Structure formats: C-alpha cells, structure tokens
C-alpha cells in the first residue's frame, strides 16, 4: 500500500519504546502520510508532547488538554484517520483495549475509531508472557479491524532476552506497505459498510504446562535435579495457513525425557509441533515458532541443572508473514527470510553471564548431512556447549521418524568419535550418563 496521502493517527502509550514512535512518525511522513498523535499520561513521561506536536505540526491529543486544540479530539482524531497505529502498546493499554476501558486518549481513540487499527506491543518478556497479556492479545486478534503486529524476540531495554521487543519503526512501515489488501480497506473507512479486516496470523502458542507431579524417588541419582529439554520442530508462519518447518518427529526428545525421568530428574520440555507423546510426569510447554521456543526456553532455563537442545529449530523465518492467505497470482513469489534467535548460544551466554546456574550442563544437537566431524566441531566451538550430539538422519533406515539413528557425542578437547548406529534410547542414555557425570564432577 502506498502510504502517500494517508491520514494516520499514532497512539503512544507509556513504554520505554515510546521514543521510537518519533522515528516512526518521521518515516511515515517521509512516505507522504499525514500523522497526528494522541498520548497517554504516562507516555508523556517518556517523550514530551511538544516533540510530537512539533514533528506532526499538529496539537497532540492529551488527557490534560494542555496541547489540545478542540474539545472533541477523542471523536475528531479517530474519525479523521484512515489508520490508527498504537506504537508502542503497553500491557496496560492492551488490557484496556481488550476490556473496553476508555479513560485516556489512546484507549478512547481505540474505542471510537472505525478505521483499521494496528497494535505494536512492547514490554518486558515476563509481562509479554503473562497470562493476562496473552489473553488480552488473543482477544484483540479476534476484534474486527484490529491487527496485532508481531513482537520480535531479542534483547529488551531492561537487559533481559525474549519476546516483547517493539517491531522496529522501519519494519512497521515496511509491513504496512507490504500488506496492501488490508490497507486498501482503509479507503472504505468513510463507508458505513466497512469490510472486516482479515484476521491476523495464528497467534504464537504460549506455555501451557501439563500439571503432572512426577513421583520422585529420593534414591535415584537425578533426584532434586531439573532438566529442560527442547523437542520437536518449529513452524515459521508464511501466512495464516502456511509455514516453513521440517520433518522432526520428536521421538528422540521423548526418549531423552523418559530416560532422564527414569533417573529421577524433574523433567520439563519446551516442545514445538511433534507426533510423539511424552510420558506422564513430564512438564510440557507447547510452542510453535522458533521465537516462541526461544522465549519459553530462556524463561525456564535459569534454574535448570541440565539443558538438552534437541528440537529441530528453524534457522530462518519469513520476515513479514502475511496477515491473510497469499493469493495464487501465477507469478514468482520471493520470500524474504531472517535468521531466528540461536537458542543454544543464548543459553550458553546466559550461563556465562551468570543469568543461569554456573554448574548447568548444556548439551546441543547437530544434525549434519555431510562433513559431519568438521561441522560438529565448528558448531560445538561456536555454541559454547558442554557436548554436542552429532546425528545423521540421511543414513538409510535411520533418522526422522525411525527408532534408530547414527550418532556420536562430541565433547570439547576430545577426539570426535565415529558415529554409531543405535536406538534413540541408547542415544538418550548416553546423554543422561554424560549429564550425570558432569554434575557429579566425574567428567
Ligand atoms: C522506566 C519504565 C519503563 C516501562 N516500560 C514499559 C514497557 O516497555 N511496556 C509496558 O507495557 N509497560 C512499561 N512500563 C510500565 C508502564 O509505564 C505502566 O504500566 C503505565 O501505567 C502504562 O500506562 P499507559 O498504558 O496508560 O501508557 C514502564 C514503566 C517504567 C517506569
């Protein structure tokens, strides 16, 4: 969509990312859009209204009314707008939108506008993953004319890592320009028959732990120790019905979880989509995308004694998943991919920086199809893991979905052993023995 000539109302709520709204305003203006601003009271603590008034060359709509030009801005501004962007949207603002509270300019405009509304959440990862925010975002995704823009994972202003970052202003502009069908609806804003805006892509799946208490046997070697395992594959949305993924069945992770459980460990799993099922007693957190898995793992890894990164995580994801099914135009379609966060490396970094137990044992997985030893040695060195389970699914009769696999446990400073063909249970036992040896100080 060409943003030139579009009237855009920018709602700014009180998060640390509020300063980025100034950049967004300028970028929108550069594209030829006319921008007006409304702010919550707490947003004015982060950026002075005068900044927005100067940049937009228009009085800012504020609760205090200090910079107000007219008494009916809560109606005027939303009626004027072709689009309403709330950037950043705080947890508080999101809660108000979802619950129908309208006691400040940003929430009032949200309620009274009938043009397409776009919400860019930005907050700390714990806030983002809180049940209330998840529920409210989920509710908003179901609202007519409302699109929740994806919040990428990464380093947050507070220094923590996870989902909750504000989508960069340039990315927001690109996203708006790329989603021509949605924005063409904005032209109908004056019409009484406003067509429904297509629904946002399926929301990220968030942790849902199965509340099963394992029977803990104090005589077992793993008693009192926690292991966190990543499992399955990830799905990276292209549009609401398509995704990029791989063929991982999750069987190896199930064997590893069962073997740790049998050794008395408290076993938690962050699992992407997979066919195999975990035994009772394993706490399972379900996720879909690599970013979801990254956030869930970093949130849970802190107090784990052992981390096993077994999931087949997509290295890349589509940069801007479409909000509606991409139509078949019979012409070439280019998908731009961006790298996903590296979960293994971020976990070893967390241990190094004291954000996880220093004694934590970290085991990665390296699925290789060629130059096995060279690739495994390089990955082990770059990852900072204590061991890497090199495995090769391409060998005939082994790999994805099969019970046998070719594998070798690679450790820093040791010769890389030849891969052997064994069952996934054998592989799991080798990992558990290694973890126990490391925890006991025998290795
Ligand atoms: C330094 C600081 C940074 C904050 N950053 C955020 C943030 O990024 N996201 C968020 O949801 N809340 C953040 N908060 C909390 C909000 O400012 C607080 O919930 C406030 O009531 C939001 O009001 P509003 O939604 O009306 O703007 C922050 C608070 C402080 C003091």
Coordinates of C-alpha atoms and ligand atoms in Angstrom, one line a residue:
X1 CA 0.0 0.0 0.0
X2 CA 1.2 3.4 -0.9
X3 CA 1.2 5.4 2.3
X4 CA 1.3 8.8 0.5
X5 CA -1.7 10.9 1.4
X6 CA -2.9 8.5 4.2
X7 CA -4.1 10.1 7.4
X8 CA -2.5 8.2 10.3
X9 CA -3.4 8.6 13.9
X10 CA -0.5 7.5 16.1
X11 CA -1.3 6.4 19.7
X12 CA 1.6 6.4 22.0
X13 CA 1.4 4.7 25.4
X14 CA 3.9 4.7 28.2
X15 CA 6.6 2.2 27.5
X16 CA 10.4 2.7 27.2
X17 CA 10.0 2.2 23.4
X18 CA 7.9 5.4 23.2
X19 CA 10.9 7.3 21.8
X20 CA 10.8 5.0 18.7
X21 CA 7.4 6.5 17.8
X22 CA 9.1 9.7 16.9
X23 CA 11.1 7.8 14.3
X24 CA 8.0 6.1 13.1
X25 CA 6.2 9.4 12.7
X26 CA 9.1 10.7 10.6
X27 CA 9.3 7.6 8.5
X28 CA 5.5 7.8 7.8
X29 CA 5.8 11.4 6.9
X30 CA 8.7 10.6 4.5
X31 CA 6.3 8.2 2.8
X32 CA 3.9 11.1 2.3
X33 CA 1.4 10.3 5.2
X34 CA -0.1 12.9 7.4
X35 CA 0.3 12.0 11.1
X36 CA -1.5 13.1 14.2
X37 CA -0.7 11.9 17.7
X38 CA -2.5 11.0 20.9
X39 CA -0.7 10.1 24.1
X40 CA -1.4 8.5 27.4
X41 CA -0.4 10.4 30.5
X42 CA 2.5 8.0 31.2
X43 CA 3.7 8.3 27.6
X44 CA 4.3 12.0 28.3
X45 CA 6.9 10.9 30.9
X46 CA 8.9 9.2 28.2
X47 CA 8.6 11.7 25.4
X48 CA 7.5 15.3 25.7
X49 CA 4.2 16.0 23.8
X50 CA 5.9 19.1 22.4
X51 CA 8.2 16.7 20.4
X52 CA 5.2 15.0 18.7
X53 CA 3.4 18.4 18.3
X54 CA 6.5 19.8 16.6
X55 CA 7.1 16.8 14.4
X56 CA 3.4 16.4 13.4
X57 CA 2.8 20.1 13.2
X58 CA -0.5 19.5 15.0
X59 CA -1.6 19.7 18.6
X60 CA -1.2 16.4 20.4
X61 CA -4.4 14.9 22.0
X62 CA -3.6 14.6 25.7
X63 CA -5.7 13.8 28.7
X64 CA -4.7 17.1 30.4
X65 CA -5.9 19.0 27.4
X66 CA -2.8 21.2 27.6
X67 CA -1.9 20.9 24.0
X68 CA -5.5 20.3 22.8
X69 CA -6.9 22.4 20.0
X70 CA -10.5 21.2 20.1
X71 CA -12.8 19.7 22.7
X72 CA -13.8 16.7 20.7
X73 CA -10.4 15.2 19.8
X74 CA -11.5 11.8 21.1
X75 CA -14.0 11.8 18.2
X76 CA -12.3 14.1 15.7
X77 CA -9.0 12.4 15.6
X78 CA -10.2 8.8 15.1
X79 CA -12.8 9.9 12.5
X80 CA -10.2 11.8 10.6
X81 CA -7.8 8.8 10.5
X82 CA -7.5 6.2 7.7
X83 CA -5.4 4.1 10.1
X84 CA -4.8 4.0 13.8
X85 CA -1.4 2.7 14.9
X86 CA -0.7 2.2 18.6
X87 CA 3.1 2.2 18.9
X88 CA 4.2 1.2 21.5
X89 CA 1.2 -0.6 23.1
X90 CA 1.9 -1.2 26.8
X91 CA 0.5 -4.2 28.7
X92 CA -1.8 -1.7 30.4
X93 CA -3.1 -0.2 27.1
X94 CA -3.6 -3.7 25.6
X95 CA -5.6 -4.6 28.7
X96 CA -7.8 -1.5 28.4
X97 CA -8.4 -2.1 24.6
X98 CA -9.4 -5.7 25.3
X99 CA -11.7 -4.9 28.2
X100 CA -13.4 -1.9 26.8
X101 CA -11.9 0.7 29.1
X102 CA -11.5 4.1 27.6
X103 CA -10.2 6.5 30.2
X104 CA -7.2 8.1 28.3
X105 CA -6.7 9.4 24.8
X106 CA -5.1 6.2 23.3
X107 CA -7.8 3.9 24.6
X108 CA -10.6 6.4 23.8
X109 CA -9.4 6.6 20.2
X110 CA -9.1 2.8 20.0
X111 CA -12.7 2.5 21.1
X112 CA -14.1 5.3 19.0
X113 CA -12.3 4.8 15.7
X114 CA -13.7 2.6 13.0
X115 CA -10.7 2.5 10.7
X116 CA -8.3 -0.4 10.8
X117 CA -6.3 -0.5 14.0
X118 CA -2.8 -1.8 14.4
X119 CA -1.2 -2.5 17.7
X120 CA 2.5 -3.0 18.3
X121 CA 3.1 -4.4 21.7
X122 CA 6.3 -3.7 23.6
X123 CA 7.2 -4.8 27.1
X124 CA 9.4 -7.0 29.2
X125 CA 9.3 -10.7 28.3
X126 CA 7.7 -11.7 31.6
X127 CA 4.9 -9.2 31.1
X128 CA 4.5 -10.4 27.5
X129 CA 4.3 -14.0 28.6
X130 CA 1.9 -13.2 31.5
X131 CA -1.5 -14.9 31.2
X132 CA -3.3 -11.6 31.2
X133 CA -1.4 -10.1 28.3
X134 CA -1.6 -13.3 26.4
X135 CA -5.3 -13.4 26.9
X136 CA -5.8 -9.8 26.0
X137 CA -3.7 -10.0 22.8
X138 CA -5.6 -13.1 21.9
X139 CA -8.9 -11.3 22.4
X140 CA -7.7 -8.3 20.4
X141 CA -6.8 -10.6 17.5
X142 CA -10.4 -11.5 17.4
X143 CA -11.6 -7.9 17.2
X144 CA -12.8 -6.6 13.9
X145 CA -10.5 -4.2 12.1
X146 CA -7.7 -5.0 14.6
X147 CA -4.3 -6.4 13.8
X148 CA -1.7 -7.2 16.4
X149 CA 1.8 -6.8 14.9
X150 CA 4.3 -9.4 15.9
X151 CA 6.6 -8.6 18.7
X152 CA 10.0 -10.0 17.9
X153 CA 12.2 -11.8 20.4
X154 CA 15.6 -10.3 21.2
X155 CA 17.4 -8.2 23.8
X156 CA 15.0 -6.0 25.6
X157 CA 15.6 -2.5 27.0
X158 CA 15.6 -4.0 30.6
X159 CA 18.6 -6.2 29.6
X160 CA 16.6 -9.5 29.5
X161 CA 16.2 -11.5 26.4
X162 CA 12.9 -12.8 25.0
X163 CA 9.8 -11.8 23.2
X164 CA 8.4 -8.3 23.8
X165 CA 10.5 -6.0 21.7
X166 CA 8.8 -3.3 19.7
X167 CA 8.8 -4.1 16.0
X168 CA 11.3 -1.6 14.6
X169 CA 9.7 1.5 13.1
X170 CA 11.2 0.8 9.7
X171 CA 9.7 -2.8 9.9
X172 CA 6.3 -1.4 10.8
X173 CA 6.4 0.9 7.7
X174 CA 7.6 -2.0 5.5
X175 CA 4.8 -4.2 7.0
X176 CA 2.2 -1.6 6.3
X177 CA 3.4 -1.1 2.7
X178 CA 3.6 -4.8 2.1
X179 CA 0.0 -5.5 3.3
X180 CA -1.8 -3.8 0.5
X181 CA -5.0 -5.7 0.9
X182 CA -5.5 -4.8 4.5
X183 CA -4.7 -1.2 3.9
X184 CA -6.9 -0.9 0.9
X185 CA -9.8 -1.5 3.4
X186 CA -8.8 1.8 5.0
X187 CA -10.1 3.6 1.9
X188 CA -13.5 2.3 2.8
X189 CA -13.3 3.9 6.2
X190 CA -15.9 6.5 5.3
X191 CA -18.3 3.9 4.1
X192 CA -20.8 2.6 6.6
X193 CA -20.2 -0.9 5.2
X194 CA -16.7 -1.3 6.4
X195 CA -15.5 -4.7 5.4
X196 CA -13.9 -6.8 8.1
X197 CA -10.1 -6.7 8.1
X198 CA -8.7 -10.2 7.6
X199 CA -7.6 -11.9 10.9
X200 CA -4.0 -11.7 12.0
X201 CA -2.0 -14.9 11.6
X202 CA -2.5 -17.6 14.2
X203 CA -1.1 -16.2 17.4
X204 CA 2.1 -17.6 18.8
X205 CA 1.5 -20.6 21.1
X206 CA 2.5 -19.9 24.6
X207 CA 3.5 -22.1 27.5
X208 CA 0.8 -24.5 28.7
X209 CA 2.3 -26.7 31.3
X210 CA 0.7 -30.0 32.0
X211 CA 0.3 -30.1 35.7
X212 CA 1.5 -33.6 36.4
X213 CA 3.6 -34.1 39.5
X214 CA 6.3 -36.7 38.9
X215 CA 6.7 -39.4 41.5
X216 CA 10.1 -38.5 42.9
X217 CA 12.3 -41.3 44.2
X218 CA 15.0 -39.9 46.5
X219 CA 17.3 -42.8 45.9
X220 CA 17.6 -42.1 42.2
X221 CA 20.7 -40.2 41.0
X222 CA 18.8 -37.3 39.4
X223 CA 16.7 -36.6 42.5
X224 CA 16.4 -32.9 43.1
X225 CA 17.9 -32.0 39.7
X226 CA 16.0 -30.3 36.9
X227 CA 16.4 -31.0 33.2
X228 CA 14.9 -28.8 30.5
X229 CA 14.7 -30.4 27.0
X230 CA 13.6 -28.8 23.7
X231 CA 11.7 -31.0 21.5
X232 CA 10.0 -31.4 18.1
X233 CA 10.2 -29.0 15.2
X234 CA 9.2 -25.3 14.8
X235 CA 6.7 -23.8 12.4
X236 CA 7.5 -20.4 10.9
X237 CA 4.4 -18.7 9.5
X238 CA 4.3 -17.6 5.9
X239 CA 0.6 -16.7 6.1
X240 CA -2.3 -17.9 8.3
X241 CA -2.4 -21.3 6.7
X242 CA 1.2 -21.9 5.5
X243 CA 4.5 -22.3 7.3
X244 CA 8.1 -23.4 6.9
X245 CA 9.0 -26.5 9.0
X246 CA 10.9 -29.8 8.9
X247 CA 10.3 -33.5 9.4
X248 CA 11.3 -33.9 13.0
X249 CA 9.0 -36.4 14.8
X250 CA 10.1 -35.6 18.3
X251 CA 10.9 -39.3 19.1
X252 CA 14.5 -38.6 20.2
X253 CA 13.3 -35.9 22.7
X254 CA 10.7 -38.4 24.1
X255 CA 13.4 -41.0 24.6
X256 CA 15.6 -38.4 26.3
X257 CA 12.8 -37.2 28.5
X258 CA 11.8 -40.7 29.5
X259 CA 15.5 -41.7 30.3
X260 CA 16.0 -38.6 32.5
X261 CA 12.7 -39.3 34.2
X262 CA 13.8 -42.9 34.9
X263 CA 16.9 -41.5 36.5
X264 CA 14.9 -39.4 38.9
X265 CA 15.2 -36.0 37.3
X266 CA 12.5 -33.4 37.3
X267 CA 11.8 -33.2 33.6
X268 CA 10.4 -30.2 31.7
X269 CA 10.1 -29.9 28.0
X270 CA 9.5 -27.0 25.6
X271 CA 8.0 -28.7 22.6
X272 CA 7.2 -27.5 19.2
X273 CA 4.8 -29.4 17.0
X274 CA 5.6 -33.2 17.0
X275 CA 3.8 -36.5 16.7
X276 CA 5.4 -38.5 19.5
X277 CA 3.9 -38.1 23.0
X278 CA 5.7 -37.6 26.3
X279 CA 5.2 -40.0 29.3
X280 CA 3.2 -38.8 32.3
X281 CA 5.3 -36.9 34.8
X282 CA 7.0 -34.7 32.1
X283 CA 6.0 -31.0 32.3
X284 CA 5.3 -29.9 28.7
X285 CA 5.2 -26.4 27.4
X286 CA 3.8 -26.2 23.9
X287 CA 5.2 -23.6 21.4
X288 CA 5.1 -23.2 17.7
X289 CA 7.7 -20.8 16.3
X290 CA 11.4 -20.6 17.0
X291 CA 10.9 -17.2 18.6
X292 CA 8.2 -18.7 21.0
X293 CA 10.6 -21.5 21.8
X294 CA 13.5 -19.1 22.4
X295 CA 11.3 -17.0 24.8
X296 CA 10.0 -20.1 26.6
X297 CA 13.4 -21.7 27.0
X298 CA 15.1 -18.6 28.3
X299 CA 12.3 -18.0 30.8
X300 CA 12.7 -21.6 32.1
X301 CA 16.4 -22.3 31.7
X302 CA 17.6 -20.2 34.6
X303 CA 17.3 -22.8 37.3
X304 CA 17.8 -25.9 35.2
X305 CA 20.7 -28.2 36.1
X306 CA 20.8 -29.7 32.6
X307 CA 19.6 -28.3 29.2
X308 CA 19.3 -30.6 26.2
X309 CA 18.6 -28.7 23.0
X310 CA 17.1 -31.5 20.9
X311 CA 14.5 -29.6 18.9
X312 CA 14.8 -29.1 15.2
X313 CA 14.6 -25.3 15.3
X314 CA 14.2 -23.5 12.0
X315 CA 17.2 -21.3 11.3
X316 CA 15.2 -18.8 9.4
X317 CA 11.7 -17.4 9.4
X318 CA 9.7 -15.3 6.9
X319 CA 10.5 -11.6 7.6
X320 CA 6.9 -10.4 7.3
X321 CA 4.3 -13.2 7.5
X322 CA 1.2 -12.1 5.6
X323 CA -2.0 -11.5 7.6
X324 CA -4.1 -13.2 5.1
X325 CA -3.6 -16.2 2.8
X326 CA -1.3 -15.3 0.0
X327 CA -3.3 -15.5 -3.3
X328 CA -2.0 -17.5 -6.2
X329 CA -1.1 -14.9 -8.8
X330 CA 0.8 -17.3 -11.0
X331 CA 3.8 -15.0 -10.7
X332 CA 7.1 -15.5 -9.0
X333 CA 6.9 -15.1 -5.2
X334 CA 10.0 -14.2 -3.2
X335 CA 10.0 -15.0 0.5
X336 CA 12.4 -12.9 2.5
X337 CA 13.8 -14.8 5.4
X338 CA 15.5 -13.5 8.6
X339 CA 17.6 -15.6 11.0
X340 CA 15.9 -16.9 14.1
X341 CA 17.5 -16.4 17.5
X342 CA 20.1 -19.1 18.4
X343 CA 18.6 -20.7 21.5
X344 CA 21.6 -22.8 22.3
X345 CA 24.1 -19.9 22.1
X346 CA 21.8 -17.6 24.1
X347 CA 21.6 -20.3 26.8
X348 CA 25.4 -20.7 27.0
X349 CA 25.7 -16.9 27.0
X350 CA 23.2 -16.7 29.9
X351 CA 25.3 -19.3 31.9
X352 CA 28.5 -17.4 31.1
X353 CA 26.9 -14.1 32.2
X354 CA 25.6 -15.5 35.5
X355 CA 21.9 -15.5 34.4
X356 CA 21.7 -19.3 34.8
X357 CA 23.4 -21.8 37.2
X358 CA 27.1 -21.8 36.6
X359 CA 27.1 -25.6 37.0
X360 CA 24.5 -26.0 34.3
X361 CA 25.3 -28.8 31.9
X362 CA 24.3 -27.8 28.3
X363 CA 24.1 -30.4 25.5
X364 CA 23.3 -29.3 21.9
X365 CA 22.3 -31.3 18.9
X366 CA 24.0 -31.1 15.4
X367 CA 22.1 -32.7 12.6
X368 CA 24.5 -33.0 9.7
X369 CA 24.3 -34.4 6.2
X370 CA 27.9 -34.0 5.2
X371 CA 31.4 -33.3 6.6
X372 CA 30.0 -34.5 9.9
X373 CA 33.1 -34.1 12.0
X374 CA 34.1 -30.7 10.7
X375 CA 30.6 -29.2 11.1
X376 CA 30.1 -30.7 14.5
X377 CA 33.5 -29.4 15.8
X378 CA 32.7 -25.9 14.4
X379 CA 29.2 -25.9 15.9
X380 CA 30.5 -27.1 19.3
X381 CA 33.1 -24.5 19.4
X382 CA 30.7 -21.6 18.4
X383 CA 28.0 -22.8 20.7
X384 CA 29.9 -23.0 23.9
X385 CA 28.0 -26.2 24.9
X386 CA 29.5 -28.9 27.0
X387 CA 28.7 -31.6 24.4
X388 CA 27.1 -31.9 21.1
X389 CA 25.1 -34.9 19.9
X390 CA 26.1 -35.3 16.3
X391 CA 23.5 -37.2 14.3
X392 CA 22.9 -38.0 10.7
X393 CA 19.3 -38.6 9.6
X394 CA 20.2 -39.3 6.0
X395 CA 21.6 -42.7 6.7
X396 CA 19.4 -45.4 5.2
X397 CA 17.0 -46.8 7.8
X398 CA 17.7 -44.1 10.4
X399 CA 16.7 -40.6 11.2
X400 CA 13.4 -38.7 11.2
X401 CA 10.6 -40.9 12.4
X402 CA 12.8 -44.0 12.7
X403 CA 13.8 -45.6 16.0
X404 CA 17.4 -46.0 15.1
X405 CA 19.9 -43.2 14.5
X406 CA 23.5 -42.6 13.6
X407 CA 25.1 -40.6 16.3
X408 CA 28.2 -39.6 18.3
X409 CA 28.6 -37.5 21.5
X410 CA 31.2 -34.8 20.7
X411 CA 33.0 -33.1 23.6
X412 CA 35.4 -30.1 23.6
X413 CA 39.0 -31.1 23.7
X414 CA 38.3 -34.8 22.9
X415 CA 38.7 -36.6 19.6
X416 CA 35.4 -36.8 17.7
X417 CA 34.3 -40.5 17.9
X418 CA 33.0 -42.3 14.8
X419 CA 29.2 -42.3 14.6
X420 CA 27.5 -45.5 15.6
X421 CA 24.1 -46.8 14.7
X422 CA 21.9 -47.3 17.8
X423 CA 18.4 -46.8 19.1
X424 CA 17.1 -43.4 20.2
X425 CA 17.0 -44.9 23.7
X426 CA 20.8 -45.7 23.5
X427 CA 21.4 -42.2 22.4
X428 CA 19.3 -40.8 25.3
X429 CA 21.2 -43.0 27.8
X430 CA 24.5 -41.6 26.5
X431 CA 23.2 -38.0 27.1
X432 CA 21.9 -38.9 30.6
X433 CA 25.2 -40.6 31.6
X434 CA 27.1 -37.6 30.3
X435 CA 24.9 -35.2 32.2
X436 CA 25.2 -37.2 35.4
X437 CA 29.0 -37.5 35.0
X438 CA 29.3 -33.7 34.6
X439 CA 27.0 -32.9 37.5
X440 CA 29.0 -35.4 39.7
X441 CA 32.3 -33.9 38.6
X442 CA 33.4 -37.2 37.1
X443 CA 33.7 -35.8 33.6
Ligands
LIG1 C1 11.1 3.0 33.0 C2 9.8 2.3 32.7 C3 9.6 1.6 31.5 C4 8.4 1.0 31.3 N1 8.4 0.2 30.1 C5 7.2 -0.4 29.8 C6 7.1 -1.1 28.6 O1 8.0 -1.2 27.8 N2 5.9 -1.8 28.4 C7 4.9 -1.7 29.2 O2 3.9 -2.4 29.0 N3 5.0 -1.0 30.4 C8 6.1 -0.4 30.7 N4 6.2 0.3 31.9 C9 5.0 0.4 32.8 C10 4.0 1.4 32.2 O3 4.6 2.7 32.1 C11 2.8 1.4 33.2 O4 2.1 0.2 33.1 C12 1.9 2.6 32.8 O5 0.8 2.5 33.7 C13 1.3 2.4 31.4 O6 0.4 3.4 31.2 P1 -0.3 3.7 29.8 O7 -0.7 2.3 29.2 O8 -1.5 4.5 30.1 O9 0.7 4.4 28.9 C14 7.4 1.0 32.2 C15 7.5 1.7 33.3 C16 8.7 2.4 33.6 C17 8.8 3.2 34.9

